[in-house]
Structures are given as structure tokens and as C-alpha cells.
Amino acid sequence: MNSFTYHIPTEVVFGRDSETLTASLIQKYGGSRVLIVYGGGSAVRSGLIEKLETQLSEAGLAWEAMGGVHPNPYLEFAREGAKRAREKEADFILAVGGGSVIDTCKAIAIGAANPDTDIWKFWTREETVTKSLPVGVVLTISASGSEMSDSAVLTDMESGVKRGLGTSFNRPVFAVLNPELTYTLPSYQVACGVADIMMHTMDRYFNPDTTNQLTDEIAEALLRTTIHNGLTAVKNSHDYTAMSELMWCGSLSHNGLTGLGGKKDFAPHQLGHELSARFDVAHGASLSAIWGSWARYVYKTDVNRFARFAANVWGLRGSSEESAAIAGIHATEEYFTSIGMPVNFVSLGIGVQPEEALREMALGCTYQRTRKVGTFKVLDVEDIYEIYKAANCG
């Protein structure tokens, strides 16, 4: 086995009515003045925000609420949140929502703890995070796994750049996971979550260091579980069993467990970030739209890996490793299509892009040729252009 270090400090409270413990968890982790952050109106309409506000008040906690987080969360909103947290002397940030809300709260927590440094400088690596406020999560969408991850993604709308930041300071101190809080999600959001969960797992599974047997077995089991329950959940978001399995899969897919001992690839994520920043499409949809084109471009780097994926995830075996590999890629795209997820630019809803746009996206993905992406196969600007070109169809 390859060596690794694994430390997950997030306390998970899972199950029905688990959100009723939110105030006591905040107090457990030293919070007394709380900034509650949420997205659109669903958390308000469902009564969840009011219930949490009442719960915090009854526990003697001071709180301030701030709604309006946008999908593909905006840097400017995080800046405003950090300012609000400082003004209210908040010592705890509570995220009520999914990945966009949680990522925003991570940025707010960093910004509030570092008043003399603009948040974006941490995301551009001009500054290193050394302190942050604690963040807690009441999860309402199973998708990003941000409730247990060390990463957060922000979009700077002024420059059109979307970037992620990984740091141990991004780990939430607790995550409340009640699958019933996801019942109000429309089927498209559930499907985007399924795609995101799968991609967080596959972006670790396809890596150049594949000698840790248990890590691989966990990843394959998680994918099979997500695939099976995803079909049910997209059709019926009130199915507790399916929604609960997806919720736990989402957390485990992005807390590091499914990639221990390997180098994360995340090339599809990087290619997808460029799509969601430019076209403001859903994160999960941007990933499914690019994955097949990426897979066909890179699979010969390690045909055996893709053949194993086909056999152990999809139950497919071909007359050769290569035929099995291709079958596994095709099965993945067929699954995405079956749950309403796009597999190219046209089905993503952005249409066929002109040559100039493809070149610009490849440059943007490489930060104007200053980096390469991926580890399974390291991709330069020309590789990325070819992948975008292959996805540029209907």
C-alpha cells in the first residue's frame, strides 16, 4: 500500500430530526454569536431557517441571518458575508444548504478571521490560510461533499475566474445530515448531485497510484451504491432509503476516503469549472458533460484501470481490456443520460461553441498556460482543447 495521512475532524450527526441538535453542537464547538448563511428561498419556505433561528434563540445564542448564496458561489457575496460577520462579531458560521452555501461559509470564515487580507488572495495562493472561524453545516442537498471536505470553490464574476482552495481550515467542525431535508429538491438538482458524487469518487479512482486495494474497493462500492440509489432518488425524492444512501455517499465521496494513497486527478473538475464559470451552468452538469470526452482522450494511459472500472462498477467485461474500457465509458454516459444529465455541450444547453471559445476555455483552464491539470494523464492546453473539441457536439 502507498502511504497516506488521514484526519477528518468533522463530527457527523446523521438521521431524522438531527437538525434539532444544531444549537447544542454550536455550543460544543465554542460558538455564541452565529452568522447563519443560506441560499435561495427554499430553506425559508420549508420553515427550516425559522426553526433554526428559534432553536438558537432558545439556547441563548445570538444570531444574524444572511440569505442569497448563488449556485457557483460568488466571491463578492463571500466578501460581504465576511464583513457582516466582523460587524456582528460572529464567532461561528452556520451553513444551511448545499455545496455553494458551505463553500461560501468557508470563505466567510476565512475572511472574517483575516480582516486585513482580501479573501481572493487565499484562493489565488498569494496568501496562505493560518486561521479561520469554525463552520457548522445543516445539509439540505446531497452533492458536493463540502460538509466534510477541505476544499471550497469561488467564482470571481469580475474576471470570470472560478478557483478552488484546499486547506485543513476548510473542514467543518460538524455536519448535520437529515435526509428528509432533501425531500423538496427538484429531480434535476438530485441528478446533478448524483453526478457530482460520482465525479468526486472517479476523480480519485482514476489516478496513477493504484496499489491500495481497500481504497479501490471502497470507491467502487460507493459508485455502485450511488448509481443504484440515484435512479430511485431522481424519480422520487421522498424515498428515505435512497436519499439517505446518497447523502452518506456524498459525504464520503469528498472527504478523502475514496482516494487514500493515490494522487487526485480532478482534471474533469478543472475542465468543468471553466464551463460553469463561463456559462453559469450547474456544477454537476458541467462535470457529466465533459467526463466522457475526457475519458476517451485519456483511457489508453491505463487501459486496465478503465477495464476494472467497467467490470467492478458496471459488471461489464469485453473481449479485450480495451473493449471493456470503452464499454465502461459508454455505460457511464448512458447512466448520466438516463437521469437527465448532459454528456456534451449541446445537451448541457450551451450549444456548439466556436473555435475561438474552445481555445479561450483551454487557456482559462490552464490559467493562461501557467499550469497543467490532472495526474492520471497530465494535460496541457492543447490536450484540454482537444477534450473540449470532442465535447462540442450534440
mmCIF file of C-alpha atoms in Angstrom, residues 33-342:
data_model
loop_
_atom_site.group_PDB
_atom_site.id
_atom_site.type_symbol
_atom_site.label_atom_id
_atom_site.label_comp_id
_atom_site.label_asym_id
_atom_site.label_seq_id
_atom_site.Cartn_x
_atom_site.Cartn_y
_atom_site.Cartn_z
ATOM 1 C CA ARG A 33 -22.571 34.619 18.134
ATOM 2 C CA VAL A 34 -23.650 32.926 14.917
ATOM 3 C CA LEU A 35 -23.910 34.065 11.317
ATOM 4 C CA ILE A 36 -26.482 31.824 9.588
ATOM 5 C CA VAL A 37 -25.951 31.656 5.822
ATOM 6 C CA TYR A 38 -28.331 30.091 3.304
ATOM 7 C CA GLY A 39 -29.134 30.188 -0.400
ATOM 8 C CA GLY A 40 -32.469 30.869 -2.086
ATOM 9 C CA GLY A 41 -35.914 30.794 -0.602
ATOM 10 C CA SER A 42 -36.420 27.036 -0.205
ATOM 11 C CA ALA A 43 -34.849 26.901 3.248
ATOM 12 C CA VAL A 44 -37.134 29.760 4.273
ATOM 13 C CA ARG A 45 -40.277 28.380 2.635
ATOM 14 C CA SER A 46 -39.749 24.977 4.253
ATOM 15 C CA GLY A 47 -39.580 26.629 7.669
ATOM 16 C CA LEU A 48 -36.066 25.298 8.333
ATOM 17 C CA ILE A 49 -34.434 28.706 8.804
ATOM 18 C CA GLU A 50 -37.132 29.851 11.233
ATOM 19 C CA LYS A 51 -36.818 26.614 13.213
ATOM 20 C CA LEU A 52 -33.052 27.011 13.475
ATOM 21 C CA GLU A 53 -33.345 30.679 14.455
ATOM 22 C CA THR A 54 -35.829 29.764 17.191
ATOM 23 C CA GLN A 55 -33.624 26.922 18.375
ATOM 24 C CA LEU A 56 -30.566 29.185 18.612
ATOM 25 C CA SER A 57 -32.523 31.893 20.444
ATOM 26 C CA GLU A 58 -33.882 29.396 22.968
ATOM 27 C CA ALA A 59 -30.321 28.213 23.591
ATOM 28 C CA GLY A 60 -29.240 31.781 24.336
ATOM 29 C CA LEU A 61 -27.176 32.163 21.166
ATOM 30 C CA ALA A 62 -27.048 35.472 19.332
ATOM 31 C CA TRP A 63 -27.535 35.139 15.589
ATOM 32 C CA GLU A 64 -27.738 37.049 12.324
ATOM 33 C CA ALA A 65 -29.136 35.518 9.115
ATOM 34 C CA MET A 66 -27.877 36.173 5.602
ATOM 35 C CA GLY A 67 -29.534 34.618 2.546
ATOM 36 C CA GLY A 68 -28.896 34.800 -1.163
ATOM 37 C CA VAL A 69 -25.968 32.497 -1.935
ATOM 38 C CA HIS A 70 -25.870 31.801 -5.680
ATOM 39 C CA PRO A 71 -25.053 28.419 -7.250
ATOM 40 C CA ASN A 72 -21.381 28.511 -8.306
ATOM 41 C CA PRO A 73 -20.923 30.856 -5.340
ATOM 42 C CA TYR A 74 -19.745 34.397 -5.878
ATOM 43 C CA LEU A 75 -16.647 35.917 -4.338
ATOM 44 C CA GLU A 76 -18.417 39.233 -3.783
ATOM 45 C CA PHE A 77 -21.108 37.624 -1.636
ATOM 46 C CA ALA A 78 -18.429 35.932 0.478
ATOM 47 C CA ARG A 79 -16.691 39.289 0.922
ATOM 48 C CA GLU A 80 -19.960 40.822 2.095
ATOM 49 C CA GLY A 81 -20.526 37.876 4.442
ATOM 50 C CA ALA A 82 -17.090 38.266 5.992
ATOM 51 C CA LYS A 83 -17.785 41.953 6.509
ATOM 52 C CA ARG A 84 -21.128 41.155 8.138
ATOM 53 C CA ALA A 85 -19.532 38.536 10.373
ATOM 54 C CA ARG A 86 -16.920 41.026 11.572
ATOM 55 C CA GLU A 87 -19.529 43.740 12.189
ATOM 56 C CA LYS A 88 -21.637 41.354 14.272
ATOM 57 C CA GLU A 89 -18.549 39.942 16.000
ATOM 58 C CA ALA A 90 -19.585 36.449 14.948
ATOM 59 C CA ASP A 91 -17.531 33.592 16.325
ATOM 60 C CA PHE A 92 -19.279 30.818 14.388
ATOM 61 C CA ILE A 93 -20.585 30.429 10.819
ATOM 62 C CA LEU A 94 -23.558 28.112 10.194
ATOM 63 C CA ALA A 95 -24.163 26.905 6.637
ATOM 64 C CA VAL A 96 -27.723 25.817 5.844
ATOM 65 C CA GLY A 97 -27.816 24.385 2.338
ATOM 66 C CA GLY A 98 -25.619 22.518 -0.124
ATOM 67 C CA GLY A 99 -22.157 22.898 -1.560
ATOM 68 C CA SER A 100 -22.468 26.507 -2.718
ATOM 69 C CA VAL A 101 -23.622 27.654 0.711
ATOM 70 C CA ILE A 102 -21.000 25.591 2.512
ATOM 71 C CA ASP A 103 -18.173 26.811 0.262
ATOM 72 C CA THR A 104 -19.354 30.379 0.784
ATOM 73 C CA CYS A 105 -19.337 29.882 4.543
ATOM 74 C CA LYS A 106 -15.796 28.533 4.433
ATOM 75 C CA ALA A 107 -14.739 31.691 2.592
ATOM 76 C CA ILE A 108 -16.664 33.904 5.009
ATOM 77 C CA ALA A 109 -14.995 32.167 7.957
ATOM 78 C CA ILE A 110 -11.550 32.728 6.478
ATOM 79 C CA GLY A 111 -12.325 36.327 5.564
ATOM 80 C CA ALA A 112 -13.751 37.140 8.992
ATOM 81 C CA ALA A 113 -10.685 35.729 10.722
ATOM 82 C CA ASN A 114 -8.292 37.615 8.435
ATOM 83 C CA PRO A 115 -9.713 41.148 8.181
ATOM 84 C CA ASP A 116 -6.565 42.638 6.676
ATOM 85 C CA THR A 117 -6.425 40.236 3.719
ATOM 86 C CA ASP A 118 -8.821 40.046 0.794
ATOM 87 C CA ILE A 119 -10.408 36.582 0.559
ATOM 88 C CA TRP A 120 -9.436 36.105 -3.090
ATOM 89 C CA LYS A 121 -5.730 36.245 -2.247
ATOM 90 C CA PHE A 122 -6.117 32.913 -0.439
ATOM 91 C CA TRP A 123 -7.799 31.381 -3.482
ATOM 92 C CA THR A 124 -5.071 32.684 -5.835
ATOM 93 C CA ARG A 125 -2.404 31.340 -3.460
ATOM 94 C CA GLU A 126 -0.938 34.805 -2.859
ATOM 95 C CA GLU A 127 -1.600 34.210 0.848
ATOM 96 C CA THR A 128 -1.737 31.071 2.989
ATOM 97 C CA VAL A 129 -4.568 30.397 5.421
ATOM 98 C CA THR A 130 -3.403 30.175 9.026
ATOM 99 C CA LYS A 131 -6.682 30.814 10.861
ATOM 100 C CA SER A 132 -10.426 30.711 10.352
ATOM 101 C CA LEU A 133 -13.685 30.734 12.284
ATOM 102 C CA PRO A 134 -15.409 27.395 12.925
ATOM 103 C CA VAL A 135 -18.072 26.362 10.414
ATOM 104 C CA GLY A 136 -21.018 24.047 11.050
ATOM 105 C CA VAL A 137 -23.366 22.603 8.435
ATOM 106 C CA VAL A 138 -27.030 21.695 8.214
ATOM 107 C CA LEU A 139 -27.069 19.907 4.870
ATOM 108 C CA THR A 140 -30.057 20.184 2.530
ATOM 109 C CA ILE A 141 -28.550 18.871 -0.738
ATOM 110 C CA SER A 142 -26.575 15.658 -1.253
ATOM 111 C CA ALA A 143 -23.956 16.515 -3.839
ATOM 112 C CA SER A 144 -20.694 18.305 -3.248
ATOM 113 C CA GLY A 145 -19.492 16.597 -0.066
ATOM 114 C CA SER A 146 -18.306 20.003 1.114
ATOM 115 C CA GLU A 147 -19.761 19.227 4.541
ATOM 116 C CA MET A 148 -16.716 17.016 5.228
ATOM 117 C CA SER A 149 -14.149 18.226 2.703
ATOM 118 C CA ASP A 150 -11.155 20.530 2.965
ATOM 119 C CA SER A 151 -11.993 22.368 -0.251
ATOM 120 C CA ALA A 152 -14.104 25.335 -1.307
ATOM 121 C CA VAL A 153 -14.731 26.854 -4.720
ATOM 122 C CA LEU A 154 -15.475 30.507 -5.503
ATOM 123 C CA THR A 155 -16.197 32.411 -8.715
ATOM 124 C CA ASP A 156 -14.923 35.929 -9.237
ATOM 125 C CA MET A 157 -17.599 37.347 -11.531
ATOM 126 C CA GLU A 158 -15.477 40.403 -12.358
ATOM 127 C CA SER A 159 -12.765 38.315 -14.012
ATOM 128 C CA GLY A 160 -14.906 35.265 -14.826
ATOM 129 C CA VAL A 161 -12.462 33.001 -12.979
ATOM 130 C CA LYS A 162 -13.522 30.060 -10.804
ATOM 131 C CA ARG A 163 -10.973 28.620 -8.378
ATOM 132 C CA GLY A 164 -10.817 26.141 -5.553
ATOM 133 C CA LEU A 165 -8.874 26.203 -2.307
ATOM 134 C CA GLY A 166 -7.898 23.153 -0.271
ATOM 135 C CA THR A 167 -6.833 23.681 3.333
ATOM 136 C CA SER A 168 -7.465 21.897 6.622
ATOM 137 C CA PHE A 169 -9.055 25.133 7.853
ATOM 138 C CA ASN A 170 -11.942 24.427 5.474
ATOM 139 C CA ARG A 171 -13.079 21.320 7.362
ATOM 140 C CA PRO A 172 -16.423 21.996 9.087
ATOM 141 C CA VAL A 173 -16.461 21.132 12.782
ATOM 142 C CA PHE A 174 -19.813 19.392 12.455
ATOM 143 C CA ALA A 175 -22.275 18.316 9.794
ATOM 144 C CA VAL A 176 -25.945 17.633 10.482
ATOM 145 C CA LEU A 177 -27.300 15.164 7.916
ATOM 146 C CA ASN A 178 -31.062 14.601 7.884
ATOM 147 C CA PRO A 179 -32.086 13.045 4.543
ATOM 148 C CA GLU A 180 -35.617 14.369 4.990
ATOM 149 C CA LEU A 181 -34.289 17.901 4.495
ATOM 150 C CA THR A 182 -33.565 16.967 0.865
ATOM 151 C CA TYR A 183 -37.165 15.977 0.064
ATOM 152 C CA THR A 184 -38.054 19.321 -1.547
ATOM 153 C CA LEU A 185 -35.344 19.101 -4.212
ATOM 154 C CA PRO A 186 -36.443 19.021 -7.865
ATOM 155 C CA SER A 187 -35.306 15.951 -9.801
ATOM 156 C CA TYR A 188 -32.732 17.947 -11.798
ATOM 157 C CA GLN A 189 -30.937 19.030 -8.622
ATOM 158 C CA VAL A 190 -30.985 15.466 -7.316
ATOM 159 C CA ALA A 191 -29.482 14.276 -10.616
ATOM 160 C CA CYS A 192 -26.793 16.978 -10.503
ATOM 161 C CA GLY A 193 -25.948 15.757 -7.017
ATOM 162 C CA VAL A 194 -25.658 12.167 -8.207
ATOM 163 C CA ALA A 195 -23.259 13.263 -10.963
ATOM 164 C CA ASP A 196 -21.200 15.309 -8.507
ATOM 165 C CA ILE A 197 -20.914 12.401 -6.051
ATOM 166 C CA MET A 198 -19.806 10.057 -8.810
ATOM 167 C CA MET A 199 -17.276 12.548 -10.141
ATOM 168 C CA HIS A 200 -15.722 13.209 -6.741
ATOM 169 C CA THR A 201 -15.165 9.480 -6.484
ATOM 170 C CA MET A 202 -13.979 8.892 -10.063
ATOM 171 C CA ASP A 203 -11.608 11.861 -9.951
ATOM 172 C CA ARG A 204 -9.808 9.991 -7.192
ATOM 173 C CA TYR A 205 -10.262 6.495 -8.600
ATOM 174 C CA PHE A 206 -8.559 7.336 -11.895
ATOM 175 C CA ASN A 207 -5.079 8.175 -10.661
ATOM 176 C CA PRO A 208 -1.528 6.966 -11.395
ATOM 177 C CA ASP A 209 -1.021 5.283 -7.984
ATOM 178 C CA THR A 210 -3.463 2.390 -7.720
ATOM 179 C CA THR A 211 -1.896 -0.065 -5.291
ATOM 180 C CA ASN A 212 -4.235 0.381 -2.308
ATOM 181 C CA GLN A 213 -6.762 -2.423 -2.709
ATOM 182 C CA LEU A 214 -9.152 -1.357 0.042
ATOM 183 C CA THR A 215 -9.266 2.225 -1.249
ATOM 184 C CA ASP A 216 -10.288 0.931 -4.666
ATOM 185 C CA GLU A 217 -12.892 -1.411 -3.215
ATOM 186 C CA ILE A 218 -14.448 1.420 -1.188
ATOM 187 C CA ALA A 219 -14.579 3.687 -4.235
ATOM 188 C CA GLU A 220 -16.199 1.004 -6.386
ATOM 189 C CA ALA A 221 -18.778 0.196 -3.717
ATOM 190 C CA LEU A 222 -19.608 3.863 -3.299
ATOM 191 C CA LEU A 223 -20.106 4.248 -7.047
ATOM 192 C CA ARG A 224 -22.371 1.203 -7.228
ATOM 193 C CA THR A 225 -24.410 2.477 -4.276
ATOM 194 C CA THR A 226 -24.748 5.934 -5.812
ATOM 195 C CA ILE A 227 -25.728 4.551 -9.221
ATOM 196 C CA HIS A 228 -28.387 2.248 -7.771
ATOM 197 C CA ASN A 229 -29.958 4.757 -5.399
ATOM 198 C CA GLY A 230 -29.588 7.652 -7.794
ATOM 199 C CA LEU A 231 -32.080 6.091 -10.198
ATOM 200 C CA THR A 232 -34.658 5.835 -7.412
ATOM 201 C CA ALA A 233 -33.966 9.264 -5.936
ATOM 202 C CA VAL A 234 -34.331 11.093 -9.246
ATOM 203 C CA LYS A 235 -37.780 9.540 -9.667
ATOM 204 C CA ASN A 236 -38.838 10.002 -6.034
ATOM 205 C CA SER A 237 -37.016 12.438 -3.787
ATOM 206 C CA HIS A 238 -39.193 11.323 -0.855
ATOM 207 C CA ASP A 239 -37.703 7.833 -0.804
ATOM 208 C CA TYR A 240 -35.885 7.917 2.539
ATOM 209 C CA THR A 241 -33.668 4.924 1.839
ATOM 210 C CA ALA A 242 -32.419 6.247 -1.499
ATOM 211 C CA MET A 243 -31.963 9.817 -0.258
ATOM 212 C CA SER A 244 -30.163 8.685 2.901
ATOM 213 C CA GLU A 245 -27.761 6.456 0.956
ATOM 214 C CA LEU A 246 -26.994 9.340 -1.430
ATOM 215 C CA MET A 247 -26.433 11.728 1.456
ATOM 216 C CA TRP A 248 -23.818 9.489 3.065
ATOM 217 C CA CYS A 249 -22.237 8.669 -0.299
ATOM 218 C CA GLY A 250 -21.887 12.400 -0.940
ATOM 219 C CA SER A 251 -20.045 12.971 2.324
ATOM 220 C CA LEU A 252 -17.682 10.022 1.869
ATOM 221 C CA SER A 253 -17.023 10.819 -1.797
ATOM 222 C CA HIS A 254 -15.204 14.044 -0.958
ATOM 223 C CA ASN A 255 -13.678 13.581 2.493
ATOM 224 C CA GLY A 256 -10.593 11.816 1.125
ATOM 225 C CA LEU A 257 -11.564 8.239 1.966
ATOM 226 C CA THR A 258 -12.049 7.054 -1.622
ATOM 227 C CA GLY A 259 -8.616 8.235 -2.725
ATOM 228 C CA LEU A 260 -6.267 7.320 0.111
ATOM 229 C CA GLY A 261 -2.784 6.527 -1.139
ATOM 230 C CA GLY A 262 -3.379 7.992 -4.595
ATOM 231 C CA LYS A 263 -2.788 11.313 -6.301
ATOM 232 C CA LYS A 264 -6.085 13.038 -7.033
ATOM 233 C CA ASP A 265 -6.659 13.670 -10.722
ATOM 234 C CA PHE A 266 -9.584 16.119 -10.821
ATOM 235 C CA ALA A 267 -8.940 17.075 -14.447
ATOM 236 C CA PRO A 268 -12.680 16.778 -15.274
ATOM 237 C CA HIS A 269 -13.395 19.102 -12.369
ATOM 238 C CA GLN A 270 -10.945 21.670 -13.693
ATOM 239 C CA LEU A 271 -12.423 21.453 -17.189
ATOM 240 C CA GLY A 272 -15.907 21.669 -15.703
ATOM 241 C CA HIS A 273 -15.052 24.723 -13.607
ATOM 242 C CA GLU A 274 -14.291 26.625 -16.783
ATOM 243 C CA LEU A 275 -17.713 25.705 -18.174
ATOM 244 C CA SER A 276 -19.647 26.678 -15.055
ATOM 245 C CA ALA A 277 -17.731 29.951 -14.681
ATOM 246 C CA ARG A 278 -18.289 30.932 -18.312
ATOM 247 C CA PHE A 279 -21.866 29.724 -18.784
ATOM 248 C CA ASP A 280 -23.174 29.598 -15.174
ATOM 249 C CA VAL A 281 -24.363 26.011 -15.593
ATOM 250 C CA ALA A 282 -24.910 23.650 -12.674
ATOM 251 C CA HIS A 283 -21.672 22.176 -11.333
ATOM 252 C CA GLY A 284 -22.773 18.538 -11.592
ATOM 253 C CA ALA A 285 -23.990 19.078 -15.149
ATOM 254 C CA SER A 286 -20.679 20.637 -16.192
ATOM 255 C CA LEU A 287 -18.899 17.506 -14.958
ATOM 256 C CA SER A 288 -21.089 14.941 -16.691
ATOM 257 C CA ALA A 289 -20.932 16.990 -19.911
ATOM 258 C CA ILE A 290 -17.144 16.732 -20.081
ATOM 259 C CA TRP A 291 -16.391 13.360 -18.486
ATOM 260 C CA GLY A 292 -16.903 11.068 -21.479
ATOM 261 C CA SER A 293 -14.741 13.214 -23.734
ATOM 262 C CA TRP A 294 -12.024 13.298 -21.067
ATOM 263 C CA ALA A 295 -12.247 9.524 -20.542
ATOM 264 C CA ARG A 296 -11.941 8.689 -24.238
ATOM 265 C CA TYR A 297 -8.954 11.009 -24.513
ATOM 266 C CA VAL A 298 -7.031 9.516 -21.584
ATOM 267 C CA TYR A 299 -8.111 5.880 -21.174
ATOM 268 C CA LYS A 300 -5.147 4.406 -23.074
ATOM 269 C CA THR A 301 -2.876 5.827 -20.372
ATOM 270 C CA ASP A 302 -4.047 2.876 -18.237
ATOM 271 C CA VAL A 303 -6.487 0.664 -20.108
ATOM 272 C CA ASN A 304 -6.504 -1.844 -17.263
ATOM 273 C CA ARG A 305 -7.828 0.791 -14.870
ATOM 274 C CA PHE A 306 -10.764 1.584 -17.106
ATOM 275 C CA ALA A 307 -11.394 -2.134 -17.713
ATOM 276 C CA ARG A 308 -11.500 -2.706 -13.943
ATOM 277 C CA PHE A 309 -13.917 0.215 -13.603
ATOM 278 C CA ALA A 310 -16.180 -1.365 -16.231
ATOM 279 C CA ALA A 311 -16.102 -4.759 -14.503
ATOM 280 C CA ASN A 312 -16.374 -3.745 -10.854
ATOM 281 C CA VAL A 313 -18.739 -0.790 -11.190
ATOM 282 C CA TRP A 314 -20.864 -1.721 -14.199
ATOM 283 C CA GLY A 315 -20.450 -5.516 -14.334
ATOM 284 C CA LEU A 316 -19.112 -5.322 -17.883
ATOM 285 C CA ARG A 317 -16.376 -7.412 -19.460
ATOM 286 C CA GLY A 318 -15.254 -7.263 -23.072
ATOM 287 C CA SER A 319 -13.315 -9.490 -25.416
ATOM 288 C CA SER A 320 -10.281 -7.374 -24.556
ATOM 289 C CA GLU A 321 -9.311 -4.842 -21.906
ATOM 290 C CA GLU A 322 -9.756 -2.050 -24.425
ATOM 291 C CA SER A 323 -13.252 -3.120 -25.415
ATOM 292 C CA ALA A 324 -14.184 -3.376 -21.735
ATOM 293 C CA ALA A 325 -12.749 0.078 -21.075
ATOM 294 C CA ILE A 326 -14.793 1.607 -23.891
ATOM 295 C CA ALA A 327 -17.900 -0.211 -22.674
ATOM 296 C CA GLY A 328 -17.451 1.234 -19.184
ATOM 297 C CA ILE A 329 -17.147 4.769 -20.547
ATOM 298 C CA HIS A 330 -20.259 4.265 -22.664
ATOM 299 C CA ALA A 331 -22.202 2.831 -19.705
ATOM 300 C CA THR A 332 -21.325 5.859 -17.595
ATOM 301 C CA GLU A 333 -22.573 8.248 -20.262
ATOM 302 C CA GLU A 334 -25.735 6.205 -20.727
ATOM 303 C CA TYR A 335 -26.367 6.407 -16.994
ATOM 304 C CA PHE A 336 -25.895 10.172 -16.966
ATOM 305 C CA THR A 337 -28.370 10.454 -19.823
ATOM 306 C CA SER A 338 -30.869 8.196 -18.016
ATOM 307 C CA ILE A 339 -31.021 10.580 -15.039
ATOM 308 C CA GLY A 340 -31.252 13.679 -17.227
ATOM 309 C CA MET A 341 -27.630 14.752 -17.103
ATOM 310 C CA PRO A 342 -25.809 16.128 -20.182
#
